[in-house]
XYZ file of C-alpha atoms in Angstrom:
528
model
C 111.695 136.771 22.318
C 108.790 138.863 24.946
C 112.199 139.333 26.583
C 115.020 141.660 24.532
C 110.666 143.694 23.299
C 110.636 146.604 24.237
C 107.997 148.329 26.106
C 106.628 149.235 22.870
C 106.776 146.573 20.276
C 105.347 144.399 22.864
C 101.901 145.862 23.320
C 101.998 146.250 19.256
C 101.863 142.464 18.983
C 99.434 142.511 21.654
C 97.221 145.202 19.659
C 97.798 143.653 16.271
C 94.947 143.753 14.075
C 92.329 142.885 17.190
C 89.497 144.909 16.208
C 88.600 146.426 19.981
C 91.078 147.317 23.009
C 89.389 148.028 26.447
C 92.264 148.487 29.510
C 94.989 149.813 27.027
C 96.653 151.826 30.344
C 95.961 149.189 32.029
C 97.895 147.197 30.381
C 101.186 149.155 29.757
C 101.229 149.083 33.392
C 101.576 145.921 34.356
C 103.586 145.360 31.340
C 105.626 147.615 32.294
C 106.320 145.625 36.204
C 105.896 141.941 34.835
C 104.145 139.044 31.501
C 100.478 140.502 30.851
C 98.149 137.002 32.017
C 95.831 136.454 29.292
C 92.815 133.403 29.316
C 91.140 132.349 25.498
C 87.716 130.268 26.784
C 87.364 127.890 23.575
C 83.011 126.446 24.079
C 83.764 122.419 23.025
C 80.972 122.411 20.624
C 81.289 121.891 16.839
C 83.937 120.663 15.708
C 86.542 123.644 15.154
C 87.209 124.592 11.807
C 90.214 126.911 10.542
C 88.624 130.324 11.213
C 89.530 128.816 14.782
C 93.621 129.310 12.907
C 93.281 133.377 13.847
C 93.078 133.255 17.631
C 95.792 131.193 17.179
C 98.058 133.274 15.494
C 96.404 136.004 18.185
C 97.940 133.835 21.567
C 101.061 133.199 19.263
C 101.221 136.813 18.979
C 101.263 136.296 22.660
C 103.754 134.405 23.372
C 106.136 136.327 21.645
C 104.899 139.113 23.974
C 106.402 137.114 26.549
C 103.142 136.982 28.175
C 102.272 134.209 29.914
C 98.206 132.200 28.459
C 95.227 130.509 29.157
C 93.827 127.982 26.870
C 90.564 127.343 28.152
C 88.414 124.583 27.295
C 85.032 125.414 28.373
C 82.704 122.045 28.712
C 80.249 123.645 31.191
C 80.196 126.249 28.870
C 78.612 123.891 25.663
C 76.402 121.956 27.761
C 74.026 125.036 29.584
C 74.338 126.757 26.028
C 70.721 125.525 24.876
C 72.443 121.591 25.411
C 75.542 122.645 22.210
C 77.017 119.398 23.952
C 74.141 117.562 24.877
C 75.971 116.156 28.204
C 77.070 112.274 26.922
C 78.992 113.912 24.643
C 80.963 116.817 26.512
C 83.550 113.936 27.554
C 84.597 112.935 23.910
C 84.085 116.036 22.349
C 86.965 118.530 24.972
C 89.171 115.263 24.756
C 88.404 115.841 20.544
C 89.228 119.679 20.990
C 92.293 119.612 23.795
C 93.560 117.338 21.015
C 92.653 119.313 17.538
C 94.076 123.075 18.780
C 96.863 121.388 20.449
C 97.353 119.986 16.742
C 96.784 124.317 15.244
C 98.897 125.394 17.761
C 101.819 123.036 16.922
C 101.392 123.195 12.312
C 101.334 127.178 13.897
C 105.425 126.815 15.307
C 103.331 126.815 18.848
C 105.937 125.607 21.505
C 102.754 124.293 23.761
C 104.993 123.748 27.071
C 103.730 127.273 27.275
C 100.721 127.386 27.131
C 98.474 126.622 30.451
C 95.446 123.989 29.376
C 92.871 123.505 31.766
C 88.604 122.026 31.736
C 86.271 124.971 32.642
C 84.893 121.193 35.307
C 87.983 121.430 37.049
C 87.477 124.604 38.804
C 83.626 125.309 38.020
C 81.991 122.732 40.724
C 84.025 123.830 43.576
C 83.367 125.184 46.094
C 83.711 128.433 45.861
C 83.115 129.261 42.593
C 80.288 127.376 43.194
C 79.260 130.361 46.116
C 80.362 132.904 43.069
C 77.867 131.889 40.677
C 74.906 132.233 43.331
C 76.145 135.507 44.873
C 77.085 136.973 41.147
C 72.973 135.508 40.737
C 71.907 138.036 44.270
C 73.474 140.772 42.048
C 73.157 140.501 37.846
C 68.737 141.387 35.855
C 67.796 138.656 34.412
C 67.527 142.409 31.474
C 71.633 142.058 31.662
C 71.518 138.890 31.524
C 70.090 137.345 28.973
C 71.455 141.888 26.591
C 75.328 140.072 27.931
C 74.585 136.884 26.167
C 72.933 137.633 23.207
C 76.023 137.633 20.456
C 76.925 134.505 21.436
C 74.088 131.915 23.086
C 71.622 130.537 21.343
C 68.804 132.534 20.546
C 65.467 130.870 20.733
C 62.152 132.140 21.905
C 61.305 129.818 25.199
C 65.231 130.446 27.079
C 66.098 127.667 29.395
C 67.817 129.834 32.242
C 71.019 128.299 32.044
C 71.424 130.102 29.095
C 71.337 133.643 31.183
C 74.091 131.944 34.169
C 76.342 131.540 31.314
C 77.588 135.502 30.958
C 78.239 134.835 34.462
C 79.283 131.903 34.876
C 82.769 133.734 32.117
C 83.234 136.710 33.797
C 83.843 134.715 36.996
C 86.637 132.343 34.967
C 88.477 135.761 35.443
C 88.588 135.544 38.522
C 89.703 131.819 39.082
C 92.307 131.262 36.121
C 93.766 134.140 38.037
C 95.237 136.855 34.727
C 94.313 140.007 34.092
C 92.807 140.287 30.980
C 90.326 138.052 28.715
C 91.222 137.562 24.887
C 87.651 137.188 22.618
C 86.456 137.226 19.615
C 84.210 140.994 19.287
C 81.053 139.416 19.492
C 81.716 138.444 22.803
C 82.105 142.205 23.753
C 79.206 142.478 25.657
C 79.241 139.211 27.994
C 83.437 141.043 27.640
C 81.525 144.406 29.778
C 78.642 142.202 31.467
C 82.388 141.440 33.594
C 83.178 145.055 33.782
C 80.657 145.242 36.040
C 79.419 142.617 37.555
C 83.287 141.286 39.575
C 84.045 144.259 41.259
C 80.021 143.955 42.612
C 81.944 140.975 43.788
C 85.008 142.450 45.408
C 86.904 141.043 42.419
C 89.283 142.940 40.437
C 87.386 144.556 36.634
C 89.404 142.813 33.425
C 91.709 143.666 30.353
C 89.341 143.311 27.928
C 91.390 142.203 24.126
C 89.117 141.902 20.796
C 89.409 139.764 17.646
C 86.961 141.156 14.299
C 84.464 138.668 13.456
C 86.158 137.110 10.307
C 83.132 136.237 7.308
C 83.608 133.002 6.688
C 83.820 131.009 1.883
C 80.768 133.201 2.328
C 80.750 135.874 3.143
C 78.894 135.336 6.386
C 80.421 134.577 9.967
C 83.005 131.719 9.968
C 80.180 129.382 11.401
C 80.086 125.144 12.414
C 77.027 124.439 11.822
C 76.965 125.836 8.377
C 78.493 123.580 6.883
C 79.458 125.947 3.656
C 80.659 128.214 5.357
C 83.719 126.888 6.878
C 86.586 124.540 5.679
C 86.553 121.752 8.588
C 90.404 121.157 9.991
C 90.082 117.569 8.484
C 89.258 118.664 5.195
C 90.935 116.426 2.669
C 92.720 118.683 -0.615
C 90.345 118.724 -2.404
C 87.444 119.858 -0.222
C 89.566 121.744 0.009
C 89.686 123.400 -3.020
C 86.613 122.761 -4.033
C 84.879 125.595 -0.369
C 87.322 127.192 -1.458
C 86.316 127.408 -5.390
C 83.298 128.094 -4.153
C 84.296 130.865 -1.885
C 82.405 134.547 -2.189
C 84.935 136.113 -3.113
C 84.919 139.106 -6.043
C 87.265 140.756 -8.730
C 87.919 143.984 -6.928
C 85.473 143.768 -3.705
C 87.438 143.809 -0.716
C 84.402 144.045 2.133
C 83.780 140.245 4.024
C 85.975 138.749 1.429
C 86.756 135.725 3.776
C 89.319 134.352 1.237
C 91.358 137.654 1.766
C 90.885 138.016 5.693
C 91.996 134.848 5.521
C 96.016 135.941 4.435
C 94.973 139.137 6.532
C 94.731 137.845 10.438
C 96.658 134.333 10.107
C 98.710 133.870 7.181
C 100.665 137.039 7.210
C 100.693 136.983 11.364
C 102.822 133.263 10.518
C 104.841 133.802 8.428
C 105.299 137.882 7.604
C 104.626 137.471 3.345
C 102.227 135.964 1.328
C 102.909 134.453 -2.520
C 100.724 135.301 -4.724
C 100.469 132.434 -7.870
C 100.441 133.275 -11.034
C 101.480 131.761 -14.541
C 104.277 133.411 -15.510
C 102.535 134.914 -18.761
C 100.195 137.204 -16.552
C 103.773 138.176 -14.744
C 105.294 134.954 -12.238
C 104.966 134.291 -8.602
C 104.456 137.494 -6.790
C 106.002 137.533 -3.187
C 103.704 140.881 -0.449
C 105.152 141.287 2.820
C 102.658 144.124 3.938
C 98.345 143.053 3.444
C 97.565 147.027 2.960
C 99.900 146.512 -0.142
C 98.173 142.854 -1.798
C 94.684 144.258 0.205
C 94.883 147.027 -2.531
C 95.879 144.987 -5.237
C 93.142 143.003 -5.348
C 90.930 146.070 -5.238
C 92.054 147.923 -8.054
C 92.193 143.706 -9.535
C 95.807 143.655 -10.429
C 95.274 139.781 -7.945
C 93.119 137.748 -9.328
C 90.245 135.933 -7.354
C 90.652 132.380 -9.038
C 94.971 133.338 -8.550
C 94.383 134.281 -4.362
C 92.243 131.231 -3.947
C 95.203 128.788 -5.516
C 97.719 130.195 -2.829
C 95.761 130.188 0.328
C 94.712 126.130 -1.125
C 98.903 125.612 -0.657
C 98.881 127.313 2.249
C 95.875 126.561 4.293
C 96.832 122.810 3.234
C 100.412 123.182 4.130
C 99.094 123.946 8.035
C 96.258 121.275 8.295
C 98.616 118.268 7.150
C 100.070 117.982 10.291
C 96.522 117.755 11.929
C 95.173 115.706 9.176
C 98.376 113.648 10.075
C 97.752 113.646 13.619
C 94.003 112.305 12.999
C 94.724 109.592 10.514
C 95.698 107.233 13.665
C 93.087 104.682 14.339
C 92.975 106.322 18.247
C 91.964 109.488 17.585
C 89.392 108.238 14.313
C 86.969 106.861 16.935
C 87.727 109.972 18.777
C 86.493 112.151 16.012
C 84.111 109.251 15.422
C 82.935 108.943 18.981
C 82.963 113.002 19.777
C 80.823 113.787 16.545
C 78.860 110.381 15.568
C 77.115 110.164 12.422
C 73.017 111.389 13.394
C 71.814 109.965 9.813
C 73.777 106.777 11.302
C 71.203 106.641 14.975
C 67.931 107.171 14.146
C 66.071 104.098 14.762
C 63.432 102.602 11.087
C 60.726 104.347 10.303
C 57.422 103.386 10.966
C 55.362 100.882 8.203
C 59.053 99.878 7.178
C 57.851 95.897 5.028
C 59.521 92.791 6.020
C 61.588 92.785 3.279
C 63.372 96.358 4.042
C 66.204 93.631 6.680
C 66.229 93.081 10.532
C 65.064 95.438 12.813
C 67.126 97.028 14.048
C 66.182 97.174 17.914
C 66.731 100.686 20.070
C 68.044 100.398 23.237
C 65.779 103.393 24.227
C 63.324 101.365 24.289
C 65.064 100.578 28.171
C 63.898 102.736 31.296
C 66.678 102.092 32.944
C 67.588 104.674 35.724
C 69.793 105.681 38.789
C 68.412 103.322 42.112
C 69.330 103.877 45.843
C 68.647 100.407 47.374
C 66.938 101.124 51.319
C 66.563 97.838 52.613
C 67.571 94.282 51.857
C 66.364 91.329 53.584
C 66.978 87.547 52.636
C 63.419 86.295 51.342
C 61.200 83.879 53.135
C 61.409 81.731 51.141
C 64.372 81.271 48.854
C 67.744 81.012 50.272
C 69.487 82.448 47.040
C 67.440 85.138 46.893
C 66.742 88.780 48.203
C 64.381 91.735 48.934
C 65.179 95.316 48.571
C 64.143 98.258 48.534
C 64.781 100.866 46.567
C 64.568 104.609 45.563
C 64.061 105.363 41.473
C 62.756 109.013 42.099
C 59.245 108.098 42.891
C 56.671 108.386 44.885
C 57.200 105.103 47.480
C 60.066 102.832 46.656
C 59.720 99.383 44.548
C 60.369 95.822 45.363
C 62.684 94.041 43.772
C 64.637 90.691 44.149
C 67.673 89.708 43.152
C 69.460 86.782 43.419
C 72.542 88.008 44.369
C 72.794 86.338 47.998
C 76.382 84.410 46.526
C 77.726 86.728 45.589
C 77.696 90.050 47.421
C 77.496 90.474 50.411
C 74.202 92.907 51.901
C 75.723 95.141 53.808
C 77.803 95.545 50.290
C 74.157 96.122 48.814
C 72.634 98.512 51.697
C 72.709 102.248 50.777
C 74.226 101.786 47.294
C 73.221 103.246 43.645
C 72.150 101.120 41.793
C 71.499 100.799 37.651
C 68.323 99.579 37.665
C 66.344 98.137 34.777
C 61.952 99.528 34.940
C 59.872 98.404 32.630
C 59.379 95.038 32.847
C 56.293 92.998 33.353
C 56.477 92.651 37.032
C 57.019 89.478 37.800
C 56.330 87.237 41.546
C 59.561 85.466 42.405
C 58.460 82.421 44.784
C 55.354 84.163 46.244
C 57.065 88.165 46.381
C 56.577 90.471 43.308
C 59.719 91.430 41.488
C 59.033 95.700 40.180
C 62.671 95.383 38.423
C 65.512 93.920 37.416
C 68.901 95.405 39.310
C 72.210 95.350 37.031
C 75.284 93.497 38.081
C 78.456 92.413 35.582
C 79.381 88.783 35.354
C 82.305 86.586 34.800
C 82.368 83.003 33.913
C 84.557 80.835 35.921
C 85.897 78.134 38.215
C 84.554 80.541 40.045
C 81.235 83.075 39.032
C 81.978 86.643 40.518
C 79.223 89.293 39.897
C 78.568 93.012 40.756
C 76.340 95.209 40.903
C 76.923 98.246 38.489
C 77.730 101.731 40.124
C 76.285 104.980 38.223
C 78.621 108.157 38.608
C 79.020 109.166 41.888
C 76.907 111.544 42.848
C 73.957 110.235 40.604
C 70.146 111.025 41.632
C 67.491 108.165 42.221
C 65.827 108.014 39.680
C 68.347 109.902 36.708
C 68.574 108.401 33.464
C 70.504 106.496 31.988
C 70.367 105.710 28.524
C 73.211 104.263 25.662
C 75.534 106.790 24.510
C 73.803 108.475 21.290
C 70.403 107.522 21.610
C 69.533 109.562 24.514
C 66.723 111.395 23.107
C 65.284 108.266 23.211
C 61.543 107.723 24.258
C 61.309 103.680 26.762
C 58.935 102.324 26.034
C 56.275 102.495 29.659
C 55.896 98.343 30.026
C 58.649 95.688 27.383
C 56.435 93.051 26.265
C 57.672 89.728 27.111
C 56.355 88.342 23.976
C 58.911 90.417 21.323
C 62.369 89.890 24.097
C 63.544 93.378 23.665
C 66.067 92.991 26.716
C 66.155 89.647 25.868
C 67.767 90.968 22.463
C 69.891 93.888 23.615
C 71.332 92.037 26.245
C 73.145 89.710 24.225
C 75.939 93.088 22.708
C 76.143 94.514 27.167
C 79.964 93.950 28.251
C 82.058 95.673 30.001
C 84.783 97.005 28.749
C 88.658 96.743 29.129
C 88.054 100.206 30.781
C 85.212 99.307 33.051
C 82.587 101.062 31.751
C 79.142 98.972 30.770
C 78.206 98.771 27.007
C 75.889 97.789 24.669
C 77.596 97.172 20.645
C 80.459 99.672 22.528
C 78.605 102.522 23.365
C 78.521 103.698 26.843
C 76.002 103.191 29.700
C 75.771 107.213 30.966
C 74.177 109.188 32.828
C 74.047 113.281 32.772
C 77.014 112.558 34.365
C 79.357 110.161 33.514
C 79.694 107.291 32.601
C 78.672 103.808 33.980
C 81.171 102.084 35.230
C 81.800 97.733 37.206
C 83.930 96.647 39.751
C 86.852 95.043 38.178
C 85.468 92.824 35.878
C 86.504 93.300 32.548
C 84.798 91.762 29.884
C 82.168 90.529 31.928
C 78.268 90.263 30.282
C 76.113 92.068 31.912
C 72.781 90.954 33.038
């Protein structure tokens, strides 16, 4: 369609319903020569909700205008923003965003093959990008970095350094994605002007910036992932949609901060070019509007009742949500949704003071002090042919001495210099006269010939880095496990290697901040 449009037609499609455009003249100059290259980024934090249809409908406009569009799943940004997405959930949430955003685009008829999808960590961890982060940090003031992120980065009493890095990374993304323009909400304006100021300081071009207005939520304020009543989730049932719309702020005649009316303007009209208000025959029957301004005028003059508007939006919205619900009704997608956004109430350990009558207490796996270790030396135990004596760096002042029964299974040269998983809070015990100060965790399978392989932390993990179980990252390890309580033994029963070779407890991965702990080949093996 873009090829058949005039220059003015393309510009009109690109800019309709925007609140602000920085660099309009430059945009028109580019459009005379070639398609405009635009990117939209979303940090993979809370669950996307129906307000995400607003940028989706603009992306549809960009494609109709012949633009080349990139969608960035900003996973690293999600972590930097006050750890809104914990590192252990980052991969899962990014996969959830990829699936749900693509389902939204398909729901409104956007051809996915015309879009480019990319994750931030695909290029933001490169040597060149990292060097540019340092270069940028040498010219950006703390004041400017804090000011740029004020509307986007979560504001706390004692801000983290990560929040100051956030705007710089978003600016650099424009250069590394090789785009002409960045699109976002008007809440991004300070980051956009920050980019316009500082990219040229590194010798990079100033980009064009396209800004959507902030669409009111159902309460009349900004629609937010963290405010349950202000949003409709993309997977909400028709009954939930009805319930939330019924509570929505939609005062008769009031067109200010009206989230229901704003949704019609920014999503439904751009997609269909018309909107049908459903009314009983005794009130004149259904009425079709072909432009938003007339609908807004009729609502302001109370010719359209809030109840009729809500019922009409409910029907149109459920039509958009139906294919998304269908996609996420599969067992695979349900699991992804539950894993990416675990129910916090199910992760809480039994409170202190619980009586014996309250049922068996589940042992919290965070009681285990699991750390990344690096084996510095390996030697044969002087008094036991089946035992190695290893010196292991676990990030403490001195290495730990660990005795392992691996002689029959793992050659010493495969252990030397290797990163391993060490349980560090077992009570030290003597093994044939040498005190062992930890347990090296391995996977094993029984059969005609027993096989044993040490677990592998993610590549790049540093000695001493904590290893925890997915969903239990906030618990504190015991100083020393009490042998009589058999904490490790009770947890170990549910340790397994998954089909994709991840170490797991009850189906939840062993994790570090860099990803999952794995095993090379022993699918289905036990861990000990």
